Amino acid sequence: MEKLKERILQDGKCYEGGILKVDSFINHMIDPTLMMDIAKEFVRIFGHLPINKIVTVEASGIAPAIFVSYITQKPLVFVKKKKPSTMDDSYVSVVHSFTKNRDYTMLISKKFLTADDHILFIDDFLAYGNAAKGIMDLCKQAGATIEAMGFIIEKAFQNGGDFLRSEGIRYEALATVNSLDNCKINLK
């Protein structure tokens, strides 16, 4: 995904503490052409797997996941961070957000995640792997199978990928940031 890498180098902003801001094209204002290209790449990589559901976490994962859902014609379920009054029975997991530096609750309705599901998890970033850990926990509770995880950007220096590999989770990142030392974006 050279186009993605070029865009990260051109428009990405680095902040202290290992934060990469890509809000001008991925997770605040969205470049729909780039997002469709990202989705097509995820489908190229994972399209052969027996996936029956796409899963993401609100809010930044919704954009890439909905494009993947559209292309594959598989339903998209997004994990909520606050329990709506209309949600009856749900699986719950508590995870820590690196970017926001706080814990939050992840919830998914038991009717939308079952033991029959083979999921593809799509998200914008893989850093420490906390959202992925939450998804793994929710899938374990439901008896669902994680076929793979796809991330737009992996921050390799924060070791989420090491964790996923140690757990035997298949994942792909379309761009990998090796470091943000001295606020310089160093891509693989």
mmCIF file with all atom_site columns, C-alpha atoms in Angstrom:
data_model
loop_
_atom_site.group_PDB
_atom_site.id
_atom_site.type_symbol
_atom_site.label_atom_id
_atom_site.label_alt_id
_atom_site.label_comp_id
_atom_site.label_asym_id
_atom_site.label_entity_id
_atom_site.label_seq_id
_atom_site.pdbx_PDB_ins_code
_atom_site.Cartn_x
_atom_site.Cartn_y
_atom_site.Cartn_z
_atom_site.occupancy
_atom_site.B_iso_or_equiv
_atom_site.pdbx_formal_charge
_atom_site.auth_seq_id
_atom_site.auth_comp_id
_atom_site.auth_asym_id
_atom_site.auth_atom_id
_atom_site.pdbx_PDB_model_num
ATOM 1   C CA . MET A 1 1   ? 0.000   0.000   0.000  1.00 0.00 ? 1   MET A CA 1
ATOM 2   C CA . GLU A 1 2   ? 2.447   2.599   -1.211 1.00 0.00 ? 2   GLU A CA 1
ATOM 3   C CA . LYS A 1 3   ? -0.360  5.146   -1.547 1.00 0.00 ? 3   LYS A CA 1
ATOM 4   C CA . LEU A 1 4   ? -1.164  4.747   2.160  1.00 0.00 ? 4   LEU A CA 1
ATOM 5   C CA . LYS A 1 5   ? 2.496   5.026   3.158  1.00 0.00 ? 5   LYS A CA 1
ATOM 6   C CA . GLU A 1 6   ? 2.927   8.176   1.076  1.00 0.00 ? 6   GLU A CA 1
ATOM 7   C CA . ARG A 1 7   ? -0.138  9.699   2.698  1.00 0.00 ? 7   ARG A CA 1
ATOM 8   C CA . ILE A 1 8   ? 1.114   8.881   6.204  1.00 0.00 ? 8   ILE A CA 1
ATOM 9   C CA . LEU A 1 9   ? 4.448   10.559  5.454  1.00 0.00 ? 9   LEU A CA 1
ATOM 10  C CA . GLN A 1 10  ? 2.767   13.531  3.775  1.00 0.00 ? 10  GLN A CA 1
ATOM 11  C CA . ASP A 1 11  ? -0.149  14.200  6.140  1.00 0.00 ? 11  ASP A CA 1
ATOM 12  C CA . GLY A 1 12  ? 0.558   12.220  9.323  1.00 0.00 ? 12  GLY A CA 1
ATOM 13  C CA . LYS A 1 13  ? 1.526   14.183  12.414 1.00 0.00 ? 13  LYS A CA 1
ATOM 14  C CA . CYS A 1 14  ? 3.666   12.885  15.255 1.00 0.00 ? 14  CYS A CA 1
ATOM 15  C CA . TYR A 1 15  ? 3.140   13.767  18.909 1.00 0.00 ? 15  TYR A CA 1
ATOM 16  C CA . GLU A 1 16  ? 5.165   12.946  22.001 1.00 0.00 ? 16  GLU A CA 1
ATOM 17  C CA . GLY A 1 17  ? 4.485   9.597   23.588 1.00 0.00 ? 17  GLY A CA 1
ATOM 18  C CA . GLY A 1 18  ? 4.327   7.599   20.357 1.00 0.00 ? 18  GLY A CA 1
ATOM 19  C CA . ILE A 1 19  ? 1.141   9.113   18.968 1.00 0.00 ? 19  ILE A CA 1
ATOM 20  C CA . LEU A 1 20  ? 0.621   9.277   15.203 1.00 0.00 ? 20  LEU A CA 1
ATOM 21  C CA . LYS A 1 21  ? -2.247  11.511  14.117 1.00 0.00 ? 21  LYS A CA 1
ATOM 22  C CA . VAL A 1 22  ? -3.862  10.639  10.778 1.00 0.00 ? 22  VAL A CA 1
ATOM 23  C CA . ASP A 1 23  ? -7.123  12.466  11.313 1.00 0.00 ? 23  ASP A CA 1
ATOM 24  C CA . SER A 1 24  ? -7.005  14.320  7.997  1.00 0.00 ? 24  SER A CA 1
ATOM 25  C CA . PHE A 1 25  ? -7.535  11.146  5.954  1.00 0.00 ? 25  PHE A CA 1
ATOM 26  C CA . ILE A 1 26  ? -8.355  8.093   8.140  1.00 0.00 ? 26  ILE A CA 1
ATOM 27  C CA . ASN A 1 27  ? -10.128 8.695   11.426 1.00 0.00 ? 27  ASN A CA 1
ATOM 28  C CA . HIS A 1 28  ? -11.712 12.146  11.539 1.00 0.00 ? 28  HIS A CA 1
ATOM 29  C CA . MET A 1 29  ? -11.914 13.363  7.967  1.00 0.00 ? 29  MET A CA 1
ATOM 30  C CA . ILE A 1 30  ? -11.920 10.350  5.661  1.00 0.00 ? 30  ILE A CA 1
ATOM 31  C CA . ASP A 1 31  ? -10.500 10.096  2.171  1.00 0.00 ? 31  ASP A CA 1
ATOM 32  C CA . PRO A 1 32  ? -13.084 7.751   0.588  1.00 0.00 ? 32  PRO A CA 1
ATOM 33  C CA . THR A 1 33  ? -10.884 6.774   -2.357 1.00 0.00 ? 33  THR A CA 1
ATOM 34  C CA . LEU A 1 34  ? -8.014  5.814   -0.073 1.00 0.00 ? 34  LEU A CA 1
ATOM 35  C CA . MET A 1 35  ? -10.437 3.997   2.259  1.00 0.00 ? 35  MET A CA 1
ATOM 36  C CA . MET A 1 36  ? -11.834 1.981   -0.658 1.00 0.00 ? 36  MET A CA 1
ATOM 37  C CA . ASP A 1 37  ? -8.281  1.070   -1.713 1.00 0.00 ? 37  ASP A CA 1
ATOM 38  C CA . ILE A 1 38  ? -7.548  -0.004  1.870  1.00 0.00 ? 38  ILE A CA 1
ATOM 39  C CA . ALA A 1 39  ? -10.686 -2.157  1.921  1.00 0.00 ? 39  ALA A CA 1
ATOM 40  C CA . LYS A 1 40  ? -9.818  -3.756  -1.418 1.00 0.00 ? 40  LYS A CA 1
ATOM 41  C CA . GLU A 1 41  ? -6.392  -4.659  -0.042 1.00 0.00 ? 41  GLU A CA 1
ATOM 42  C CA . PHE A 1 42  ? -7.922  -6.240  3.068  1.00 0.00 ? 42  PHE A CA 1
ATOM 43  C CA . VAL A 1 43  ? -10.280 -8.251  0.845  1.00 0.00 ? 43  VAL A CA 1
ATOM 44  C CA . ARG A 1 44  ? -7.349  -9.328  -1.349 1.00 0.00 ? 44  ARG A CA 1
ATOM 45  C CA . ILE A 1 45  ? -5.472  -10.526 1.743  1.00 0.00 ? 45  ILE A CA 1
ATOM 46  C CA . PHE A 1 46  ? -8.358  -12.116 3.670  1.00 0.00 ? 46  PHE A CA 1
ATOM 47  C CA . GLY A 1 47  ? -11.004 -12.829 1.016  1.00 0.00 ? 47  GLY A CA 1
ATOM 48  C CA . HIS A 1 48  ? -10.228 -16.549 0.838  1.00 0.00 ? 48  HIS A CA 1
ATOM 49  C CA . LEU A 1 49  ? -10.951 -17.098 4.544  1.00 0.00 ? 49  LEU A CA 1
ATOM 50  C CA . PRO A 1 50  ? -14.320 -18.514 5.726  1.00 0.00 ? 50  PRO A CA 1
ATOM 51  C CA . ILE A 1 51  ? -15.503 -15.203 7.171  1.00 0.00 ? 51  ILE A CA 1
ATOM 52  C CA . ASN A 1 52  ? -19.194 -14.599 7.796  1.00 0.00 ? 52  ASN A CA 1
ATOM 53  C CA . LYS A 1 53  ? -18.934 -11.335 9.772  1.00 0.00 ? 53  LYS A CA 1
ATOM 54  C CA . ILE A 1 54  ? -16.807 -8.227  9.870  1.00 0.00 ? 54  ILE A CA 1
ATOM 55  C CA . VAL A 1 55  ? -16.297 -6.804  13.384 1.00 0.00 ? 55  VAL A CA 1
ATOM 56  C CA . THR A 1 56  ? -14.823 -3.488  14.489 1.00 0.00 ? 56  THR A CA 1
ATOM 57  C CA . VAL A 1 57  ? -14.858 -1.149  17.480 1.00 0.00 ? 57  VAL A CA 1
ATOM 58  C CA . GLU A 1 58  ? -16.556 2.225   17.373 1.00 0.00 ? 58  GLU A CA 1
ATOM 59  C CA . ALA A 1 59  ? -15.627 4.723   16.164 1.00 0.00 ? 59  ALA A CA 1
ATOM 60  C CA . SER A 1 60  ? -12.406 4.824   14.127 1.00 0.00 ? 60  SER A CA 1
ATOM 61  C CA . GLY A 1 61  ? -12.685 1.262   12.871 1.00 0.00 ? 61  GLY A CA 1
ATOM 62  C CA . ILE A 1 62  ? -16.114 1.771   11.346 1.00 0.00 ? 62  ILE A CA 1
ATOM 63  C CA . ALA A 1 63  ? -14.959 3.503   8.147  1.00 0.00 ? 63  ALA A CA 1
ATOM 64  C CA . PRO A 1 64  ? -12.534 0.828   6.922  1.00 0.00 ? 64  PRO A CA 1
ATOM 65  C CA . ALA A 1 65  ? -14.783 -1.979  8.163  1.00 0.00 ? 65  ALA A CA 1
ATOM 66  C CA . ILE A 1 66  ? -17.864 -0.713  6.345  1.00 0.00 ? 66  ILE A CA 1
ATOM 67  C CA . PHE A 1 67  ? -15.936 -0.597  3.064  1.00 0.00 ? 67  PHE A CA 1
ATOM 68  C CA . VAL A 1 68  ? -14.742 -4.190  3.645  1.00 0.00 ? 68  VAL A CA 1
ATOM 69  C CA . SER A 1 69  ? -18.293 -5.202  4.533  1.00 0.00 ? 69  SER A CA 1
ATOM 70  C CA . TYR A 1 70  ? -19.629 -3.597  1.368  1.00 0.00 ? 70  TYR A CA 1
ATOM 71  C CA . ILE A 1 71  ? -17.106 -5.326  -0.897 1.00 0.00 ? 71  ILE A CA 1
ATOM 72  C CA . THR A 1 72  ? -17.519 -8.756  0.727  1.00 0.00 ? 72  THR A CA 1
ATOM 73  C CA . GLN A 1 73  ? -21.269 -8.393  1.310  1.00 0.00 ? 73  GLN A CA 1
ATOM 74  C CA . LYS A 1 74  ? -20.747 -9.711  4.843  1.00 0.00 ? 74  LYS A CA 1
ATOM 75  C CA . PRO A 1 75  ? -22.541 -8.003  7.726  1.00 0.00 ? 75  PRO A CA 1
ATOM 76  C CA . LEU A 1 76  ? -20.620 -5.522  9.840  1.00 0.00 ? 76  LEU A CA 1
ATOM 77  C CA . VAL A 1 77  ? -21.025 -5.476  13.605 1.00 0.00 ? 77  VAL A CA 1
ATOM 78  C CA . PHE A 1 78  ? -19.380 -2.740  15.598 1.00 0.00 ? 78  PHE A CA 1
ATOM 79  C CA . VAL A 1 79  ? -18.559 -3.192  19.224 1.00 0.00 ? 79  VAL A CA 1
ATOM 80  C CA . LYS A 1 80  ? -19.966 -0.403  21.354 1.00 0.00 ? 80  LYS A CA 1
ATOM 81  C CA . LYS A 1 81  ? -18.145 1.510   24.056 1.00 0.00 ? 81  LYS A CA 1
ATOM 82  C CA . LYS A 1 82  ? -21.275 2.485   25.960 1.00 0.00 ? 82  LYS A CA 1
ATOM 83  C CA . LYS A 1 83  ? -24.264 0.286   26.646 1.00 0.00 ? 83  LYS A CA 1
ATOM 84  C CA . PRO A 1 84  ? -27.401 1.632   24.972 1.00 0.00 ? 84  PRO A CA 1
ATOM 85  C CA . SER A 1 85  ? -30.611 1.342   26.951 1.00 0.00 ? 85  SER A CA 1
ATOM 86  C CA . THR A 1 86  ? -31.963 -0.875  24.171 1.00 0.00 ? 86  THR A CA 1
ATOM 87  C CA . MET A 1 87  ? -29.189 -3.504  24.408 1.00 0.00 ? 87  MET A CA 1
ATOM 88  C CA . ASP A 1 88  ? -30.503 -6.487  26.331 1.00 0.00 ? 88  ASP A CA 1
ATOM 89  C CA . ASP A 1 89  ? -27.929 -9.239  26.725 1.00 0.00 ? 89  ASP A CA 1
ATOM 90  C CA . SER A 1 90  ? -24.303 -8.596  25.816 1.00 0.00 ? 90  SER A CA 1
ATOM 91  C CA . TYR A 1 91  ? -20.762 -9.830  26.144 1.00 0.00 ? 91  TYR A CA 1
ATOM 92  C CA . VAL A 1 92  ? -18.543 -7.334  27.962 1.00 0.00 ? 92  VAL A CA 1
ATOM 93  C CA . SER A 1 93  ? -14.799 -6.738  28.111 1.00 0.00 ? 93  SER A CA 1
ATOM 94  C CA . VAL A 1 94  ? -12.839 -3.879  29.699 1.00 0.00 ? 94  VAL A CA 1
ATOM 95  C CA . VAL A 1 95  ? -9.768  -2.585  27.860 1.00 0.00 ? 95  VAL A CA 1
ATOM 96  C CA . HIS A 1 96  ? -7.337  0.309   28.150 1.00 0.00 ? 96  HIS A CA 1
ATOM 97  C CA . SER A 1 97  ? -7.130  2.969   25.433 1.00 0.00 ? 97  SER A CA 1
ATOM 98  C CA . PHE A 1 98  ? -3.543  4.038   24.791 1.00 0.00 ? 98  PHE A CA 1
ATOM 99  C CA . THR A 1 99  ? -4.553  7.192   22.912 1.00 0.00 ? 99  THR A CA 1
ATOM 100 C CA . LYS A 1 100 ? -7.098  8.345   25.483 1.00 0.00 ? 100 LYS A CA 1
ATOM 101 C CA . ASN A 1 101 ? -5.239  6.871   28.481 1.00 0.00 ? 101 ASN A CA 1
ATOM 102 C CA . ARG A 1 102 ? -8.353  5.454   30.090 1.00 0.00 ? 102 ARG A CA 1
ATOM 103 C CA . ASP A 1 103 ? -10.209 2.189   30.457 1.00 0.00 ? 103 ASP A CA 1
ATOM 104 C CA . TYR A 1 104 ? -13.409 1.629   28.550 1.00 0.00 ? 104 TYR A CA 1
ATOM 105 C CA . THR A 1 105 ? -15.994 -1.095  28.322 1.00 0.00 ? 105 THR A CA 1
ATOM 106 C CA . MET A 1 106 ? -16.501 -2.971  25.056 1.00 0.00 ? 106 MET A CA 1
ATOM 107 C CA . LEU A 1 107 ? -19.957 -4.470  24.516 1.00 0.00 ? 107 LEU A CA 1
ATOM 108 C CA . ILE A 1 108 ? -21.480 -6.602  21.793 1.00 0.00 ? 108 ILE A CA 1
ATOM 109 C CA . SER A 1 109 ? -24.974 -8.045  21.715 1.00 0.00 ? 109 SER A CA 1
ATOM 110 C CA . LYS A 1 110 ? -25.108 -11.802 22.181 1.00 0.00 ? 110 LYS A CA 1
ATOM 111 C CA . LYS A 1 111 ? -27.423 -12.015 19.166 1.00 0.00 ? 111 LYS A CA 1
ATOM 112 C CA . PHE A 1 112 ? -24.732 -10.478 16.910 1.00 0.00 ? 112 PHE A CA 1
ATOM 113 C CA . LEU A 1 113 ? -21.765 -12.614 18.032 1.00 0.00 ? 113 LEU A CA 1
ATOM 114 C CA . THR A 1 114 ? -22.304 -16.355 18.298 1.00 0.00 ? 114 THR A CA 1
ATOM 115 C CA . ALA A 1 115 ? -20.398 -19.624 18.236 1.00 0.00 ? 115 ALA A CA 1
ATOM 116 C CA . ASP A 1 116 ? -21.267 -19.913 14.532 1.00 0.00 ? 116 ASP A CA 1
ATOM 117 C CA . ASP A 1 117 ? -19.365 -16.761 13.646 1.00 0.00 ? 117 ASP A CA 1
ATOM 118 C CA . HIS A 1 118 ? -16.031 -16.618 11.851 1.00 0.00 ? 118 HIS A CA 1
ATOM 119 C CA . ILE A 1 119 ? -14.919 -13.032 12.094 1.00 0.00 ? 119 ILE A CA 1
ATOM 120 C CA . LEU A 1 120 ? -12.534 -10.629 10.471 1.00 0.00 ? 120 LEU A CA 1
ATOM 121 C CA . PHE A 1 121 ? -11.650 -7.813  12.870 1.00 0.00 ? 121 PHE A CA 1
ATOM 122 C CA . ILE A 1 122 ? -10.782 -4.517  11.159 1.00 0.00 ? 122 ILE A CA 1
ATOM 123 C CA . ASP A 1 123 ? -9.358  -1.459  12.930 1.00 0.00 ? 123 ASP A CA 1
ATOM 124 C CA . ASP A 1 124 ? -7.403  1.677   12.165 1.00 0.00 ? 124 ASP A CA 1
ATOM 125 C CA . PHE A 1 125 ? -4.414  1.108   14.493 1.00 0.00 ? 125 PHE A CA 1
ATOM 126 C CA . LEU A 1 126 ? -2.543  -1.721  16.165 1.00 0.00 ? 126 LEU A CA 1
ATOM 127 C CA . ALA A 1 127 ? -0.432  -0.273  18.986 1.00 0.00 ? 127 ALA A CA 1
ATOM 128 C CA . TYR A 1 128 ? -0.340  -2.260  22.220 1.00 0.00 ? 128 TYR A CA 1
ATOM 129 C CA . GLY A 1 129 ? -3.125  -4.537  20.995 1.00 0.00 ? 129 GLY A CA 1
ATOM 130 C CA . ASN A 1 130 ? -5.658  -3.583  23.658 1.00 0.00 ? 130 ASN A CA 1
ATOM 131 C CA . ALA A 1 131 ? -8.653  -3.354  21.306 1.00 0.00 ? 131 ALA A CA 1
ATOM 132 C CA . ALA A 1 132 ? -7.591  -6.673  19.764 1.00 0.00 ? 132 ALA A CA 1
ATOM 133 C CA . LYS A 1 133 ? -7.383  -8.206  23.245 1.00 0.00 ? 133 LYS A CA 1
ATOM 134 C CA . GLY A 1 134 ? -10.915 -7.007  23.935 1.00 0.00 ? 134 GLY A CA 1
ATOM 135 C CA . ILE A 1 135 ? -12.158 -8.559  20.683 1.00 0.00 ? 135 ILE A CA 1
ATOM 136 C CA . MET A 1 136 ? -10.389 -11.814 21.548 1.00 0.00 ? 136 MET A CA 1
ATOM 137 C CA . ASP A 1 137 ? -12.102 -11.804 24.952 1.00 0.00 ? 137 ASP A CA 1
ATOM 138 C CA . LEU A 1 138 ? -15.548 -11.117 23.465 1.00 0.00 ? 138 LEU A CA 1
ATOM 139 C CA . CYS A 1 139 ? -15.075 -13.864 20.856 1.00 0.00 ? 139 CYS A CA 1
ATOM 140 C CA . LYS A 1 140 ? -13.943 -16.305 23.536 1.00 0.00 ? 140 LYS A CA 1
ATOM 141 C CA . GLN A 1 141 ? -17.061 -15.537 25.589 1.00 0.00 ? 141 GLN A CA 1
ATOM 142 C CA . ALA A 1 142 ? -19.254 -16.143 22.515 1.00 0.00 ? 142 ALA A CA 1
ATOM 143 C CA . GLY A 1 143 ? -17.331 -19.161 21.246 1.00 0.00 ? 143 GLY A CA 1
ATOM 144 C CA . ALA A 1 144 ? -16.755 -17.293 17.961 1.00 0.00 ? 144 ALA A CA 1
ATOM 145 C CA . THR A 1 145 ? -13.695 -17.896 15.780 1.00 0.00 ? 145 THR A CA 1
ATOM 146 C CA . ILE A 1 146 ? -11.321 -15.111 14.855 1.00 0.00 ? 146 ILE A CA 1
ATOM 147 C CA . GLU A 1 147 ? -10.150 -15.873 11.332 1.00 0.00 ? 147 GLU A CA 1
ATOM 148 C CA . ALA A 1 148 ? -7.918  -12.799 11.073 1.00 0.00 ? 148 ALA A CA 1
ATOM 149 C CA . MET A 1 149 ? -7.370  -9.189  12.058 1.00 0.00 ? 149 MET A CA 1
ATOM 150 C CA . GLY A 1 150 ? -6.573  -6.322  9.711  1.00 0.00 ? 150 GLY A CA 1
ATOM 151 C CA . PHE A 1 151 ? -5.135  -2.972  10.736 1.00 0.00 ? 151 PHE A CA 1
ATOM 152 C CA . ILE A 1 152 ? -4.521  0.056   8.577  1.00 0.00 ? 152 ILE A CA 1
ATOM 153 C CA . ILE A 1 153 ? -1.438  1.062   10.582 1.00 0.00 ? 153 ILE A CA 1
ATOM 154 C CA . GLU A 1 154 ? 0.695   -0.918  13.016 1.00 0.00 ? 154 GLU A CA 1
ATOM 155 C CA . LYS A 1 155 ? 3.025   0.854   15.423 1.00 0.00 ? 155 LYS A CA 1
ATOM 156 C CA . ALA A 1 156 ? 5.534   -2.002  15.665 1.00 0.00 ? 156 ALA A CA 1
ATOM 157 C CA . PHE A 1 157 ? 7.465   -0.387  18.522 1.00 0.00 ? 157 PHE A CA 1
ATOM 158 C CA . GLN A 1 158 ? 4.449   -0.741  20.820 1.00 0.00 ? 158 GLN A CA 1
ATOM 159 C CA . ASN A 1 159 ? 4.448   -4.563  20.557 1.00 0.00 ? 159 ASN A CA 1
ATOM 160 C CA . GLY A 1 160 ? 0.777   -5.321  19.818 1.00 0.00 ? 160 GLY A CA 1
ATOM 161 C CA . GLY A 1 161 ? 1.896   -7.412  16.854 1.00 0.00 ? 161 GLY A CA 1
ATOM 162 C CA . ASP A 1 162 ? 4.225   -9.435  19.081 1.00 0.00 ? 162 ASP A CA 1
ATOM 163 C CA . PHE A 1 163 ? 1.284   -10.188 21.362 1.00 0.00 ? 163 PHE A CA 1
ATOM 164 C CA . LEU A 1 164 ? -0.996  -11.266 18.487 1.00 0.00 ? 164 LEU A CA 1
ATOM 165 C CA . ARG A 1 165 ? 1.686   -13.522 17.029 1.00 0.00 ? 165 ARG A CA 1
ATOM 166 C CA . SER A 1 166 ? 2.286   -15.096 20.457 1.00 0.00 ? 166 SER A CA 1
ATOM 167 C CA . GLU A 1 167 ? -1.448  -15.855 20.635 1.00 0.00 ? 167 GLU A CA 1
ATOM 168 C CA . GLY A 1 168 ? -1.480  -17.398 17.153 1.00 0.00 ? 168 GLY A CA 1
ATOM 169 C CA . ILE A 1 169 ? -3.715  -14.683 15.703 1.00 0.00 ? 169 ILE A CA 1
ATOM 170 C CA . ARG A 1 170 ? -3.304  -14.079 11.988 1.00 0.00 ? 170 ARG A CA 1
ATOM 171 C CA . TYR A 1 171 ? -3.103  -10.373 11.272 1.00 0.00 ? 171 TYR A CA 1
ATOM 172 C CA . GLU A 1 172 ? -1.930  -7.968  8.599  1.00 0.00 ? 172 GLU A CA 1
ATOM 173 C CA . ALA A 1 173 ? -1.137  -4.277  8.774  1.00 0.00 ? 173 ALA A CA 1
ATOM 174 C CA . LEU A 1 174 ? -1.127  -2.262  5.569  1.00 0.00 ? 174 LEU A CA 1
ATOM 175 C CA . ALA A 1 175 ? 1.540   0.147   6.843  1.00 0.00 ? 175 ALA A CA 1
ATOM 176 C CA . THR A 1 176 ? 4.008   -0.380  9.670  1.00 0.00 ? 176 THR A CA 1
ATOM 177 C CA . VAL A 1 177 ? 5.597   2.406   11.664 1.00 0.00 ? 177 VAL A CA 1
ATOM 178 C CA . ASN A 1 178 ? 8.945   1.228   13.008 1.00 0.00 ? 178 ASN A CA 1
ATOM 179 C CA . SER A 1 179 ? 9.441   4.287   15.195 1.00 0.00 ? 179 SER A CA 1
ATOM 180 C CA . LEU A 1 180 ? 8.339   7.815   15.931 1.00 0.00 ? 180 LEU A CA 1
ATOM 181 C CA . ASP A 1 181 ? 11.630  8.751   17.606 1.00 0.00 ? 181 ASP A CA 1
ATOM 182 C CA . ASN A 1 182 ? 12.251  12.504  17.668 1.00 0.00 ? 182 ASN A CA 1
ATOM 183 C CA . CYS A 1 183 ? 8.778   12.847  16.113 1.00 0.00 ? 183 CYS A CA 1
ATOM 184 C CA . LYS A 1 184 ? 10.038  11.511  12.797 1.00 0.00 ? 184 LYS A CA 1
ATOM 185 C CA . ILE A 1 185 ? 7.767   8.972   11.113 1.00 0.00 ? 185 ILE A CA 1
ATOM 186 C CA . ASN A 1 186 ? 9.910   5.938   10.216 1.00 0.00 ? 186 ASN A CA 1
ATOM 187 C CA . LEU A 1 187 ? 7.986   3.411   8.113  1.00 0.00 ? 187 LEU A CA 1
ATOM 188 C CA . LYS A 1 188 ? 8.969   -0.170  7.364  1.00 0.00 ? 188 LYS A CA 1
#
